[in-house]
Structures are given as structure tokens and as C-alpha cells.
Amino acid sequence: GDCDNEAVLNEVVRNTEMGKNTLGQLIGITDDRVFKASLLNQQREFRKLNQNAHTALAACGTHGHGQSKMAKMATSMGIHAKTMKDSSTRALADMVIQGANQGVLDCEKARKDHPHASTGAMQLLDELQQFEEHAAVEMREYL
């Protein structure tokens, strides 16, 4: 019931927050205009899903727990380290694909762990998962 909803929605919040932050960092690094446009589109979608999850949590009378400051820093430093070594479009696309694939797995786990979540929460999770699956495919063009 309720805690399942909250858990699923929080997964969407965490997942989309990480996505939009990561993309924000990569958008600042790449010089490839076409690739950058792709990343901006994905970032917009992450923002939208993130807002939808926050809205749904507010409707449940609670609020989302995004990534902790430490987790954000670790992610950001990890990306910085990787892109220092190789900031080619191919390397960045590879990172986006890995992130998207991880996101898909996280959605699968959330679905299995919280079978009693509401249709609305599950729909948002499905939307996120489909978006990440699609993003991974789209990014393969840049490999």
C-alpha cells in the first residue's frame, strides 16, 4: 500500500535526479552539438518525470528523498574522473548507456520489491523504465 507507493516514487525521484545531474555535467563537457541536443532532450524528460514523482509524493502527504549530498558528490567526481581520461562523444555516450541500463535494473528491482504500489506509482516507474530503455538505444548511434 502506502509505503510501497512511497518507495516506488522515491526510486523514481532518486533515479531521475541522478539522470538529470549526470546529463547536466556531460552537457557542460561535450562540444558535439548534435549529441548535446540529444542529452538536453533526455534531461528535459528526466526533469518532467522527477516533477511528476514529487507531485505524486506531495499528494500522499510526504516528500521525496533524492540523492544524499555525499552520493551526489561521489557521482559527480566519478564522472569528472572518467571524462578527464576521455571526453569523446563515444565515451560520454557509453556512460549515458551504462547509467540508463542501471536505471532500468533499478526500476525492475523496485517493481519486484514493492508489488502493492498503486497503479499511478507503477505507471510512473514504467514510464521511467521505457524512457531509459529508449535513451540507451538512442545513445548507441554515438558509439
mmCIF file of N, CA and C in Angstrom:
data_model
loop_
_atom_site.group_PDB
_atom_site.id
_atom_site.type_symbol
_atom_site.label_atom_id
_atom_site.label_comp_id
_atom_site.label_asym_id
_atom_site.label_seq_id
_atom_site.Cartn_x
_atom_site.Cartn_y
_atom_site.Cartn_z
ATOM 1 N N GLY A 1 0.799 -1.204 0.000
ATOM 2 C CA GLY A 1 0.000 0.000 0.000
ATOM 3 C C GLY A 1 0.840 1.266 0.000
ATOM 4 N N ASP A 2 0.581 2.121 0.993
ATOM 5 C CA ASP A 2 1.198 3.446 1.037
ATOM 6 C C ASP A 2 2.714 3.433 1.035
ATOM 7 N N CYS A 3 3.309 2.558 1.866
ATOM 8 C CA CYS A 3 4.773 2.589 1.912
ATOM 9 C C CYS A 3 5.354 2.053 0.611
ATOM 10 N N ASP A 4 4.635 1.143 -0.042
ATOM 11 C CA ASP A 4 5.082 0.679 -1.357
ATOM 12 C C ASP A 4 5.053 1.839 -2.360
ATOM 13 N N ASN A 5 3.979 2.606 -2.339
ATOM 14 C CA ASN A 5 3.879 3.775 -3.227
ATOM 15 C C ASN A 5 5.039 4.713 -3.002
ATOM 16 N N GLU A 6 5.264 5.019 -1.728
ATOM 17 C CA GLU A 6 6.303 5.965 -1.366
ATOM 18 C C GLU A 6 7.665 5.458 -1.833
ATOM 19 N N ALA A 7 7.920 4.170 -1.626
ATOM 20 C CA ALA A 7 9.200 3.580 -2.012
ATOM 21 C C ALA A 7 9.402 3.654 -3.530
ATOM 22 N N VAL A 8 8.353 3.333 -4.275
ATOM 23 C CA VAL A 8 8.446 3.354 -5.736
ATOM 24 C C VAL A 8 8.648 4.789 -6.233
ATOM 25 N N LEU A 9 7.894 5.717 -5.697
ATOM 26 C CA LEU A 9 8.013 7.111 -6.117
ATOM 27 C C LEU A 9 9.385 7.676 -5.747
ATOM 28 N N ASN A 10 9.894 7.286 -4.576
ATOM 29 C CA ASN A 10 11.224 7.729 -4.175
ATOM 30 C C ASN A 10 12.299 7.171 -5.091
ATOM 31 N N GLU A 11 12.098 5.956 -5.565
ATOM 32 C CA GLU A 11 13.032 5.370 -6.534
ATOM 33 C C GLU A 11 13.044 6.214 -7.812
ATOM 34 N N VAL A 12 11.852 6.624 -8.246
ATOM 35 C CA VAL A 12 11.753 7.468 -9.437
ATOM 36 C C VAL A 12 12.458 8.806 -9.193
ATOM 37 N N VAL A 13 12.259 9.386 -8.002
ATOM 38 C CA VAL A 13 12.910 10.661 -7.662
ATOM 39 C C VAL A 13 14.434 10.514 -7.707
ATOM 40 N N ARG A 14 14.941 9.481 -7.046
ATOM 41 C CA ARG A 14 16.392 9.255 -6.950
ATOM 42 C C ARG A 14 16.994 9.044 -8.344
ATOM 43 N N ASN A 15 16.340 8.164 -9.081
ATOM 44 C CA ASN A 15 16.788 7.762 -10.404
ATOM 45 C C ASN A 15 16.815 8.952 -11.383
ATOM 46 N N THR A 16 15.738 9.736 -11.387
ATOM 47 C CA THR A 16 15.641 10.857 -12.328
ATOM 48 C C THR A 16 16.575 11.992 -11.918
ATOM 49 N N GLU A 17 16.781 12.150 -10.612
ATOM 50 C CA GLU A 17 17.677 13.186 -10.119
ATOM 51 C C GLU A 17 19.104 12.875 -10.552
ATOM 52 N N MET A 18 19.483 11.619 -10.392
ATOM 53 C CA MET A 18 20.806 11.200 -10.798
ATOM 54 C C MET A 18 20.969 11.386 -12.302
ATOM 55 N N GLY A 19 19.933 11.028 -13.054
ATOM 56 C CA GLY A 19 19.968 11.185 -14.503
ATOM 57 C C GLY A 19 20.152 12.624 -14.927
ATOM 58 N N LYS A 20 19.350 13.513 -14.352
ATOM 59 C CA LYS A 20 19.443 14.905 -14.811
ATOM 60 C C LYS A 20 20.744 15.565 -14.360
ATOM 61 N N ASN A 21 21.247 15.198 -13.188
ATOM 62 C CA ASN A 21 22.525 15.750 -12.728
ATOM 63 C C ASN A 21 23.687 15.268 -13.586
ATOM 64 N N THR A 22 23.688 13.973 -13.874
ATOM 65 C CA THR A 22 24.744 13.389 -14.709
ATOM 66 C C THR A 22 24.735 14.027 -16.091
ATOM 67 N N LEU A 23 23.552 14.108 -16.692
ATOM 68 C CA LEU A 23 23.447 14.705 -18.020
ATOM 69 C C LEU A 23 23.889 16.158 -17.995
ATOM 70 N N GLY A 24 23.526 16.871 -16.930
ATOM 71 C CA GLY A 24 23.938 18.274 -16.793
ATOM 72 C C GLY A 24 25.446 18.401 -16.857
ATOM 73 N N GLN A 25 26.125 17.486 -16.200
ATOM 74 C CA GLN A 25 27.584 17.507 -16.204
ATOM 75 C C GLN A 25 28.138 17.208 -17.603
ATOM 76 N N LEU A 26 27.552 16.203 -18.272
ATOM 77 C CA LEU A 26 28.040 15.819 -19.602
ATOM 78 C C LEU A 26 27.739 16.895 -20.644
ATOM 79 N N ILE A 27 26.604 17.579 -20.472
ATOM 80 C CA ILE A 27 26.228 18.660 -21.384
ATOM 81 C C ILE A 27 27.283 19.767 -21.326
ATOM 82 N N GLY A 28 27.834 19.984 -20.140
ATOM 83 C CA GLY A 28 28.867 21.002 -19.960
ATOM 84 C C GLY A 28 30.221 20.596 -20.532
ATOM 85 N N ILE A 29 30.385 19.329 -20.828
ATOM 86 C CA ILE A 29 31.681 18.811 -21.280
ATOM 87 C C ILE A 29 31.754 18.660 -22.797
ATOM 88 N N THR A 30 30.653 18.214 -23.394
ATOM 89 C CA THR A 30 30.707 17.874 -24.824
ATOM 90 C C THR A 30 30.696 19.107 -25.733
ATOM 91 N N ASP A 31 31.402 19.006 -26.852
ATOM 92 C CA ASP A 31 31.405 20.065 -27.865
ATOM 93 C C ASP A 31 30.581 19.647 -29.085
ATOM 94 N N ASP A 32 30.092 18.426 -29.041
ATOM 95 C CA ASP A 32 29.333 17.866 -30.161
ATOM 96 C C ASP A 32 27.890 18.377 -30.080
ATOM 97 N N ARG A 33 27.517 19.249 -31.018
ATOM 98 C CA ARG A 33 26.222 19.940 -30.927
ATOM 99 C C ARG A 33 25.032 18.993 -31.036
ATOM 100 N N VAL A 34 25.125 18.031 -31.946
ATOM 101 C CA VAL A 34 24.018 17.089 -32.151
ATOM 102 C C VAL A 34 23.842 16.222 -30.907
ATOM 103 N N PHE A 35 24.956 15.746 -30.388
ATOM 104 C CA PHE A 35 24.949 14.913 -29.183
ATOM 105 C C PHE A 35 24.408 15.719 -28.001
ATOM 106 N N LYS A 36 24.854 16.961 -27.886
ATOM 107 C CA LYS A 36 24.397 17.833 -26.796
ATOM 108 C C LYS A 36 22.878 18.014 -26.848
ATOM 109 N N ALA A 37 22.330 18.185 -28.048
ATOM 110 C CA ALA A 37 20.877 18.352 -28.220
ATOM 111 C C ALA A 37 20.142 17.108 -27.710
ATOM 112 N N SER A 38 20.699 15.947 -28.006
ATOM 113 C CA SER A 38 20.139 14.678 -27.533
ATOM 114 C C SER A 38 20.125 14.622 -26.010
ATOM 115 N N LEU A 39 21.238 15.016 -25.415
ATOM 116 C CA LEU A 39 21.349 14.999 -23.953
ATOM 117 C C LEU A 39 20.367 15.978 -23.323
ATOM 118 N N LEU A 40 20.203 17.148 -23.945
ATOM 119 C CA LEU A 40 19.264 18.143 -23.419
ATOM 120 C C LEU A 40 17.835 17.615 -23.442
ATOM 121 N N ASN A 41 17.473 16.909 -24.503
ATOM 122 C CA ASN A 41 16.140 16.300 -24.590
ATOM 123 C C ASN A 41 15.933 15.288 -23.472
ATOM 124 N N GLN A 42 16.946 14.457 -23.261
ATOM 125 C CA GLN A 42 16.856 13.455 -22.198
ATOM 126 C C GLN A 42 16.744 14.128 -20.834
ATOM 127 N N GLN A 43 17.524 15.181 -20.641
ATOM 128 C CA GLN A 43 17.491 15.880 -19.360
ATOM 129 C C GLN A 43 16.099 16.461 -19.085
ATOM 130 N N ARG A 44 15.485 17.001 -20.134
ATOM 131 C CA ARG A 44 14.122 17.543 -20.007
ATOM 132 C C ARG A 44 13.143 16.463 -19.560
ATOM 133 N N GLU A 45 13.273 15.291 -20.154
ATOM 134 C CA GLU A 45 12.390 14.178 -19.804
ATOM 135 C C GLU A 45 12.602 13.743 -18.352
ATOM 136 N N PHE A 46 13.865 13.665 -17.924
ATOM 137 C CA PHE A 46 14.171 13.328 -16.524
ATOM 138 C C PHE A 46 13.536 14.349 -15.579
ATOM 139 N N ARG A 47 13.633 15.639 -15.939
ATOM 140 C CA ARG A 47 13.049 16.699 -15.107
ATOM 141 C C ARG A 47 11.550 16.519 -14.957
ATOM 142 N N LYS A 48 10.906 16.214 -16.091
ATOM 143 C CA LYS A 48 9.451 16.052 -16.106
ATOM 144 C C LYS A 48 9.045 14.889 -15.197
ATOM 145 N N LEU A 49 9.720 13.748 -15.360
ATOM 146 C CA LEU A 49 9.405 12.571 -14.547
ATOM 147 C C LEU A 49 9.705 12.834 -13.074
ATOM 148 N N ASN A 50 10.764 13.573 -12.816
ATOM 149 C CA ASN A 50 11.140 13.927 -11.451
ATOM 150 C C ASN A 50 10.046 14.777 -10.807
ATOM 151 N N GLN A 51 9.552 15.758 -11.544
ATOM 152 C CA GLN A 51 8.479 16.618 -11.031
ATOM 153 C C GLN A 51 7.204 15.824 -10.789
ATOM 154 N N ASN A 52 6.881 14.917 -11.719
ATOM 155 C CA ASN A 52 5.687 14.086 -11.561
ATOM 156 C C ASN A 52 5.760 13.236 -10.300
ATOM 157 N N ALA A 53 6.944 12.682 -10.027
ATOM 158 C CA ALA A 53 7.119 11.860 -8.831
ATOM 159 C C ALA A 53 6.987 12.709 -7.569
ATOM 160 N N HIS A 54 7.572 13.901 -7.586
ATOM 161 C CA HIS A 54 7.454 14.817 -6.439
ATOM 162 C C HIS A 54 5.993 15.204 -6.199
ATOM 163 N N THR A 55 5.277 15.465 -7.271
ATOM 164 C CA THR A 55 3.861 15.834 -7.176
ATOM 165 C C THR A 55 3.052 14.692 -6.570
ATOM 166 N N ALA A 56 3.328 13.472 -7.042
ATOM 167 C CA ALA A 56 2.615 12.292 -6.525
ATOM 168 C C ALA A 56 2.929 12.079 -5.045
ATOM 169 N N LEU A 57 4.186 12.306 -4.647
ATOM 170 C CA LEU A 57 4.560 12.162 -3.237
ATOM 171 C C LEU A 57 3.859 13.217 -2.386
ATOM 172 N N ALA A 58 3.784 14.431 -2.900
ATOM 173 C CA ALA A 58 3.094 15.500 -2.174
ATOM 174 C C ALA A 58 1.628 15.150 -1.980
ATOM 175 N N ALA A 59 1.037 14.519 -2.990
ATOM 176 C CA ALA A 59 -0.360 14.100 -2.919
ATOM 177 C C ALA A 59 -0.557 13.024 -1.837
ATOM 178 N N CYS A 60 0.475 12.249 -1.580
ATOM 179 C CA CYS A 60 0.435 11.245 -0.500
ATOM 180 C C CYS A 60 0.745 11.881 0.848
ATOM 181 N N GLY A 61 0.973 13.185 0.855
ATOM 182 C CA GLY A 61 1.275 13.886 2.095
ATOM 183 C C GLY A 61 2.707 13.663 2.562
ATOM 184 N N THR A 62 3.606 13.369 1.635
ATOM 185 C CA THR A 62 5.009 13.185 2.007
ATOM 186 C C THR A 62 5.876 13.850 0.939
ATOM 187 N N HIS A 63 7.186 13.863 1.151
ATOM 188 C CA HIS A 63 8.034 14.447 0.114
ATOM 189 C C HIS A 63 9.186 13.510 -0.218
ATOM 190 N N GLY A 64 9.753 13.732 -1.394
ATOM 191 C CA GLY A 64 10.768 12.820 -1.911
ATOM 192 C C GLY A 64 12.112 12.955 -1.236
ATOM 193 N N HIS A 65 12.808 11.854 -1.143
ATOM 194 C CA HIS A 65 14.193 11.862 -0.679
ATOM 195 C C HIS A 65 15.049 11.613 -1.899
ATOM 196 N N GLY A 66 15.725 12.644 -2.363
ATOM 197 C CA GLY A 66 16.606 12.480 -3.517
ATOM 198 C C GLY A 66 17.910 11.849 -3.076
ATOM 199 N N GLN A 67 18.941 12.054 -3.863
ATOM 200 C CA GLN A 67 20.260 11.542 -3.502
ATOM 201 C C GLN A 67 20.819 12.370 -2.358
ATOM 202 N N SER A 68 21.607 11.738 -1.522
ATOM 203 C CA SER A 68 22.280 12.477 -0.457
ATOM 204 C C SER A 68 23.384 13.333 -1.079
ATOM 205 N N LYS A 69 23.828 14.340 -0.312
ATOM 206 C CA LYS A 69 24.915 15.202 -0.784
ATOM 207 C C LYS A 69 26.159 14.378 -1.120
ATOM 208 N N MET A 70 26.437 13.392 -0.256
ATOM 209 C CA MET A 70 27.613 12.550 -0.464
ATOM 210 C C MET A 70 27.491 11.747 -1.760
ATOM 211 N N ALA A 71 26.309 11.175 -1.984
ATOM 212 C CA ALA A 71 26.095 10.380 -3.192
ATOM 213 C C ALA A 71 26.246 11.255 -4.432
ATOM 214 N N LYS A 72 25.716 12.476 -4.348
ATOM 215 C CA LYS A 72 25.825 13.409 -5.468
ATOM 216 C C LYS A 72 27.277 13.735 -5.762
ATOM 217 N N MET A 73 28.026 13.988 -4.700
ATOM 218 C CA MET A 73 29.436 14.327 -4.856
ATOM 219 C C MET A 73 30.217 13.168 -5.459
ATOM 220 N N ALA A 74 29.946 11.980 -4.965
ATOM 221 C CA ALA A 74 30.643 10.786 -5.449
ATOM 222 C C ALA A 74 30.372 10.586 -6.941
ATOM 223 N N THR A 75 29.092 10.718 -7.325
ATOM 224 C CA THR A 75 28.720 10.567 -8.729
ATOM 225 C C THR A 75 29.436 11.611 -9.569
ATOM 226 N N SER A 76 29.382 12.846 -9.110
ATOM 227 C CA SER A 76 29.963 13.948 -9.852
ATOM 228 C C SER A 76 31.482 13.791 -9.997
ATOM 229 N N MET A 77 32.132 13.336 -8.938
ATOM 230 C CA MET A 77 33.584 13.130 -9.003
ATOM 231 C C MET A 77 33.935 11.955 -9.901
ATOM 232 N N GLY A 78 33.108 10.924 -9.854
ATOM 233 C CA GLY A 78 33.311 9.766 -10.717
ATOM 234 C C GLY A 78 33.241 10.154 -12.190
ATOM 235 N N ILE A 79 32.244 10.966 -12.509
ATOM 236 C CA ILE A 79 32.077 11.426 -13.889
ATOM 237 C C ILE A 79 33.265 12.292 -14.290
ATOM 238 N N HIS A 80 33.666 13.170 -13.389
ATOM 239 C CA HIS A 80 34.794 14.065 -13.648
ATOM 240 C C HIS A 80 36.053 13.247 -13.963
ATOM 241 N N ALA A 81 36.304 12.228 -13.145
ATOM 242 C CA ALA A 81 37.488 11.387 -13.339
ATOM 243 C C ALA A 81 37.446 10.676 -14.691
ATOM 244 N N LYS A 82 36.275 10.123 -15.029
ATOM 245 C CA LYS A 82 36.149 9.395 -16.298
ATOM 246 C C LYS A 82 36.309 10.315 -17.498
ATOM 247 N N THR A 83 35.695 11.499 -17.426
ATOM 248 C CA THR A 83 35.718 12.397 -18.578
ATOM 249 C C THR A 83 37.066 13.094 -18.725
ATOM 250 N N MET A 84 37.852 13.173 -17.658
ATOM 251 C CA MET A 84 39.214 13.708 -17.754
ATOM 252 C C MET A 84 40.034 12.785 -18.655
ATOM 253 N N LYS A 85 39.816 11.476 -18.486
ATOM 254 C CA LYS A 85 40.552 10.479 -19.284
ATOM 255 C C LYS A 85 40.117 10.510 -20.739
ATOM 256 N N ASP A 86 38.804 10.598 -20.956
ATOM 257 C CA ASP A 86 38.269 10.526 -22.316
ATOM 258 C C ASP A 86 36.936 11.263 -22.370
ATOM 259 N N SER A 87 36.923 12.373 -23.084
ATOM 260 C CA SER A 87 35.661 13.133 -23.169
ATOM 261 C C SER A 87 35.120 13.100 -24.593
ATOM 262 N N SER A 88 35.504 12.067 -25.352
ATOM 263 C CA SER A 88 34.966 11.915 -26.702
ATOM 264 C C SER A 88 33.467 11.643 -26.613
ATOM 265 N N THR A 89 32.767 11.950 -27.685
ATOM 266 C CA THR A 89 31.324 11.686 -27.737
ATOM 267 C C THR A 89 31.060 10.214 -27.451
ATOM 268 N N ARG A 90 31.897 9.357 -28.009
ATOM 269 C CA ARG A 90 31.719 7.919 -27.817
ATOM 270 C C ARG A 90 31.801 7.542 -26.328
ATOM 271 N N ALA A 91 32.782 8.085 -25.629
ATOM 272 C CA ALA A 91 32.951 7.770 -24.204
ATOM 273 C C ALA A 91 31.767 8.285 -23.390
ATOM 274 N N LEU A 92 31.287 9.486 -23.712
ATOM 275 C CA LEU A 92 30.153 10.067 -22.988
ATOM 276 C C LEU A 92 28.880 9.266 -23.269
ATOM 277 N N ALA A 93 28.689 8.882 -24.523
ATOM 278 C CA ALA A 93 27.507 8.088 -24.888
ATOM 279 C C ALA A 93 27.525 6.767 -24.124
ATOM 280 N N ASP A 94 28.696 6.178 -24.024
ATOM 281 C CA ASP A 94 28.878 4.926 -23.294
ATOM 282 C C ASP A 94 28.443 5.101 -21.836
ATOM 283 N N MET A 95 28.840 6.226 -21.224
ATOM 284 C CA MET A 95 28.459 6.499 -19.839
ATOM 285 C C MET A 95 26.947 6.649 -19.689
ATOM 286 N N VAL A 96 26.332 7.333 -20.645
ATOM 287 C CA VAL A 96 24.873 7.517 -20.600
ATOM 288 C C VAL A 96 24.180 6.162 -20.705
ATOM 289 N N ILE A 97 24.677 5.312 -21.599
ATOM 290 C CA ILE A 97 24.085 3.981 -21.787
ATOM 291 C C ILE A 97 24.205 3.160 -20.497
ATOM 292 N N GLN A 98 25.384 3.187 -19.886
ATOM 293 C CA GLN A 98 25.564 2.440 -18.635
ATOM 294 C C GLN A 98 24.619 2.944 -17.551
ATOM 295 N N GLY A 99 24.471 4.266 -17.465
ATOM 296 C CA GLY A 99 23.557 4.846 -16.489
ATOM 297 C C GLY A 99 22.116 4.448 -16.755
ATOM 298 N N ALA A 100 21.730 4.485 -18.026
ATOM 299 C CA ALA A 100 20.361 4.132 -18.412
ATOM 300 C C ALA A 100 20.091 2.658 -18.109
ATOM 301 N N ASN A 101 21.054 1.802 -18.435
ATOM 302 C CA ASN A 101 20.887 0.365 -18.159
ATOM 303 C C ASN A 101 20.747 0.109 -16.662
ATOM 304 N N GLN A 102 21.539 0.804 -15.859
ATOM 305 C CA GLN A 102 21.442 0.673 -14.403
ATOM 306 C C GLN A 102 20.062 1.150 -13.940
ATOM 307 N N GLY A 103 19.595 2.249 -14.539
ATOM 308 C CA GLY A 103 18.278 2.779 -14.213
ATOM 309 C C GLY A 103 17.175 1.768 -14.485
ATOM 310 N N VAL A 104 17.293 1.076 -15.605
ATOM 311 C CA VAL A 104 16.312 0.049 -15.983
ATOM 312 C C VAL A 104 16.304 -1.063 -14.928
ATOM 313 N N LEU A 105 17.486 -1.491 -14.514
ATOM 314 C CA LEU A 105 17.576 -2.551 -13.493
ATOM 315 C C LEU A 105 16.983 -2.084 -12.168
ATOM 316 N N ASP A 106 17.244 -0.833 -11.807
ATOM 317 C CA ASP A 106 16.688 -0.280 -10.564
ATOM 318 C C ASP A 106 15.165 -0.251 -10.613
ATOM 319 N N CYS A 107 14.611 0.060 -11.781
ATOM 320 C CA CYS A 107 13.155 0.053 -11.950
ATOM 321 C C CYS A 107 12.610 -1.361 -11.772
ATOM 322 N N GLU A 108 13.281 -2.331 -12.371
ATOM 323 C CA GLU A 108 12.865 -3.735 -12.245
ATOM 324 C C GLU A 108 12.853 -4.158 -10.777
ATOM 325 N N LYS A 109 13.913 -3.802 -10.061
ATOM 326 C CA LYS A 109 14.006 -4.179 -8.639
ATOM 327 C C LYS A 109 12.897 -3.521 -7.826
ATOM 328 N N ALA A 110 12.649 -2.235 -8.092
ATOM 329 C CA ALA A 110 11.601 -1.518 -7.368
ATOM 330 C C ALA A 110 10.243 -2.175 -7.611
ATOM 331 N N ARG A 111 10.030 -2.623 -8.847
ATOM 332 C CA ARG A 111 8.761 -3.270 -9.184
ATOM 333 C C ARG A 111 8.596 -4.570 -8.400
ATOM 334 N N LYS A 112 9.666 -5.353 -8.301
ATOM 335 C CA LYS A 112 9.611 -6.632 -7.582
ATOM 336 C C LYS A 112 9.518 -6.440 -6.070
ATOM 337 N N ASP A 113 10.218 -5.413 -5.579
ATOM 338 C CA ASP A 113 10.258 -5.178 -4.124
ATOM 339 C C ASP A 113 8.963 -4.583 -3.587
ATOM 340 N N HIS A 114 8.201 -3.923 -4.450
ATOM 341 C CA HIS A 114 7.004 -3.207 -3.984
ATOM 342 C C HIS A 114 5.785 -3.557 -4.822
ATOM 343 N N PRO A 115 5.373 -4.822 -4.765
ATOM 344 C CA PRO A 115 4.286 -5.295 -5.633
ATOM 345 C C PRO A 115 2.940 -4.631 -5.342
ATOM 346 N N HIS A 116 2.789 -4.003 -4.166
ATOM 347 C CA HIS A 116 1.482 -3.442 -3.797
ATOM 348 C C HIS A 116 1.369 -1.945 -4.060
ATOM 349 N N ALA A 117 2.336 -1.406 -4.773
ATOM 350 C CA ALA A 117 2.271 0.021 -5.096
ATOM 351 C C ALA A 117 1.075 0.286 -6.006
ATOM 352 N N SER A 118 0.568 1.510 -5.939
ATOM 353 C CA SER A 118 -0.616 1.870 -6.725
ATOM 354 C C SER A 118 -0.309 1.870 -8.218
ATOM 355 N N THR A 119 -1.374 1.800 -8.996
ATOM 356 C CA THR A 119 -1.259 1.848 -10.452
ATOM 357 C C THR A 119 -0.524 3.109 -10.881
ATOM 358 N N GLY A 120 -0.851 4.218 -10.247
ATOM 359 C CA GLY A 120 -0.229 5.500 -10.591
ATOM 360 C C GLY A 120 1.273 5.486 -10.386
ATOM 361 N N ALA A 121 1.703 4.958 -9.244
ATOM 362 C CA ALA A 121 3.137 4.887 -8.947
ATOM 363 C C ALA A 121 3.837 3.960 -9.942
ATOM 364 N N MET A 122 3.200 2.822 -10.218
ATOM 365 C CA MET A 122 3.776 1.864 -11.159
ATOM 366 C C MET A 122 3.845 2.432 -12.577
ATOM 367 N N GLN A 123 2.839 3.219 -12.940
ATOM 368 C CA GLN A 123 2.827 3.823 -14.279
ATOM 369 C C GLN A 123 4.014 4.760 -14.457
ATOM 370 N N LEU A 124 4.305 5.512 -13.399
ATOM 371 C CA LEU A 124 5.425 6.438 -13.445
ATOM 372 C C LEU A 124 6.746 5.659 -13.556
ATOM 373 N N LEU A 125 6.823 4.566 -12.830
ATOM 374 C CA LEU A 125 8.000 3.695 -12.883
ATOM 375 C C LEU A 125 8.161 3.113 -14.297
ATOM 376 N N ASP A 126 7.045 2.675 -14.875
ATOM 377 C CA ASP A 126 7.060 2.131 -16.242
ATOM 378 C C ASP A 126 7.527 3.181 -17.240
ATOM 379 N N GLU A 127 7.014 4.392 -17.054
ATOM 380 C CA GLU A 127 7.350 5.489 -17.958
ATOM 381 C C GLU A 127 8.855 5.753 -17.888
ATOM 382 N N LEU A 128 9.381 5.767 -16.678
ATOM 383 C CA LEU A 128 10.812 5.979 -16.478
ATOM 384 C C LEU A 128 11.614 4.858 -17.136
ATOM 385 N N GLN A 129 11.184 3.625 -16.907
ATOM 386 C CA GLN A 129 11.916 2.480 -17.441
ATOM 387 C C GLN A 129 11.924 2.506 -18.975
ATOM 388 N N GLN A 130 10.769 2.766 -19.566
ATOM 389 C CA GLN A 130 10.685 2.821 -21.030
ATOM 390 C C GLN A 130 11.551 3.945 -21.581
ATOM 391 N N PHE A 131 11.534 5.071 -20.891
ATOM 392 C CA PHE A 131 12.357 6.204 -21.318
ATOM 393 C C PHE A 131 13.837 5.831 -21.278
ATOM 394 N N GLU A 132 14.280 5.157 -20.206
ATOM 395 C CA GLU A 132 15.691 4.795 -20.085
ATOM 396 C C GLU A 132 16.087 3.730 -21.116
ATOM 397 N N GLU A 133 15.174 2.806 -21.388
ATOM 398 C CA GLU A 133 15.449 1.799 -22.420
ATOM 399 C C GLU A 133 15.631 2.486 -23.773
ATOM 400 N N HIS A 134 14.761 3.439 -24.037
ATOM 401 C CA HIS A 134 14.806 4.190 -25.293
ATOM 402 C C HIS A 134 16.081 5.041 -25.367
ATOM 403 N N ALA A 135 16.448 5.670 -24.256
ATOM 404 C CA ALA A 135 17.647 6.512 -24.198
ATOM 405 C C ALA A 135 18.893 5.689 -24.519
ATOM 406 N N ALA A 136 18.969 4.481 -23.956
ATOM 407 C CA ALA A 136 20.124 3.611 -24.188
ATOM 408 C C ALA A 136 20.261 3.277 -25.675
ATOM 409 N N VAL A 137 19.119 3.019 -26.330
ATOM 410 C CA VAL A 137 19.130 2.688 -27.752
ATOM 411 C C VAL A 137 19.562 3.915 -28.572
ATOM 412 N N GLU A 138 18.998 5.066 -28.236
ATOM 413 C CA GLU A 138 19.292 6.303 -28.939
ATOM 414 C C GLU A 138 20.800 6.633 -28.863
ATOM 415 N N MET A 139 21.394 6.396 -27.724
ATOM 416 C CA MET A 139 22.800 6.713 -27.497
ATOM 417 C C MET A 139 23.748 5.805 -28.292
ATOM 418 N N ARG A 140 23.260 4.646 -28.707
ATOM 419 C CA ARG A 140 24.137 3.716 -29.457
ATOM 420 C C ARG A 140 24.603 4.312 -30.762
ATOM 421 N N GLU A 141 23.825 5.256 -31.302
ATOM 422 C CA GLU A 141 24.223 5.919 -32.546
ATOM 423 C C GLU A 141 25.557 6.648 -32.383
ATOM 424 N N TYR A 142 25.874 7.017 -31.147
ATOM 425 C CA TYR A 142 27.072 7.833 -30.912
ATOM 426 C C TYR A 142 28.295 6.997 -30.539
ATOM 427 N N LEU A 143 28.150 5.691 -30.524
ATOM 428 C CA LEU A 143 29.279 4.839 -30.147
ATOM 429 C C LEU A 143 30.282 4.716 -31.294
#
